[in-house]
Amino acid sequence: VALTDDIREEKHFSIEKHSKHVLFCGTHVLQTRYYRGQKVKAVVLRTGFSTMKGQLVRSIMYPKPVDFRFTKDLFKFVGFLGCISGCGFIYTIIIMFLRGSSLRRVIIRALDIITITVPPALPAAMSVGIINAQLRLKKKEIYCISPSTINTCGAINV
């Protein structure tokens, strides 16, 4: 015997259809109806990460990998500076050898060009800035679970 659509719909549970009969996390049952000796029964629909509270905990514990445009632009900029420093490195080596400088002096000056052009402390400076911003937010009782978003949020106008 084939099931009709009416029978199929009644067997499947839908939160939207049965929302009057659903208790959510944190709800305290104050009263139930008593049906002559029958106990009240309940069915647990969702536990753990399937609940709204669980989804919040999961998003905190396992955040989605975020790839911000700011971070991409930062790496592009550092890469561009690296290309410029590479050109300066080669130019310095050629010019200093043509002028008859010692090998040690050539290496020191060429590497000096790289450290001047590409700041090695840039990631550390960015981290210090983010930590400082996070501490300032914490003083105002604003807690951030994703410090990497602080720079992006600074550009938002509310």
PDB file of N, CA and C in Angstrom, residues 3-12:
ATOM      1  N   LEU A   3       1.928   5.043   0.622  1.00  0.00           N
ATOM      2  CA  LEU A   3       1.588   6.078   1.604  1.00  0.00           C
ATOM      3  C   LEU A   3       1.204   7.363   0.889  1.00  0.00           C
ATOM      4  N   THR A   4       0.195   8.016   1.413  1.00  0.00           N
ATOM      5  CA  THR A   4      -0.182   9.319   0.850  1.00  0.00           C
ATOM      6  C   THR A   4       0.679  10.396   1.481  1.00  0.00           C
ATOM      7  N   ASP A   5       0.664  11.574   0.883  1.00  0.00           N
ATOM      8  CA  ASP A   5       1.467  12.686   1.398  1.00  0.00           C
ATOM      9  C   ASP A   5       1.041  13.092   2.802  1.00  0.00           C
ATOM     10  N   ASP A   6      -0.264  12.988   3.114  1.00  0.00           N
ATOM     11  CA  ASP A   6      -0.751  13.384   4.436  1.00  0.00           C
ATOM     12  C   ASP A   6      -0.131  12.522   5.535  1.00  0.00           C
ATOM     13  N   ILE A   7      -0.042  11.222   5.297  1.00  0.00           N
ATOM     14  CA  ILE A   7       0.501  10.316   6.307  1.00  0.00           C
ATOM     15  C   ILE A   7       2.002  10.554   6.476  1.00  0.00           C
ATOM     16  N   ARG A   8       2.719  10.772   5.388  1.00  0.00           N
ATOM     17  CA  ARG A   8       4.163  11.011   5.453  1.00  0.00           C
ATOM     18  C   ARG A   8       4.480  12.276   6.244  1.00  0.00           C
ATOM     19  N   GLU A   9       3.704  13.324   6.042  1.00  0.00           N
ATOM     20  CA  GLU A   9       3.962  14.590   6.723  1.00  0.00           C
ATOM     21  C   GLU A   9       3.791  14.468   8.228  1.00  0.00           C
ATOM     22  N   GLU A  10       2.835  13.648   8.676  1.00  0.00           N
ATOM     23  CA  GLU A  10       2.590  13.517  10.104  1.00  0.00           C
ATOM     24  C   GLU A  10       3.712  12.761  10.811  1.00  0.00           C
ATOM     25  N   LYS A  11       4.397  11.860  10.114  1.00  0.00           N
ATOM     26  CA  LYS A  11       5.438  11.064  10.745  1.00  0.00           C
ATOM     27  C   LYS A  11       6.744  11.829  10.902  1.00  0.00           C
ATOM     28  N   HIS A  12       6.982  12.835  10.104  1.00  0.00           N
ATOM     29  CA  HIS A  12       8.231  13.585  10.171  1.00  0.00           C
ATOM     30  C   HIS A  12       8.062  14.799  11.070  1.00  0.00           C
TER      31      HIS A  12
END
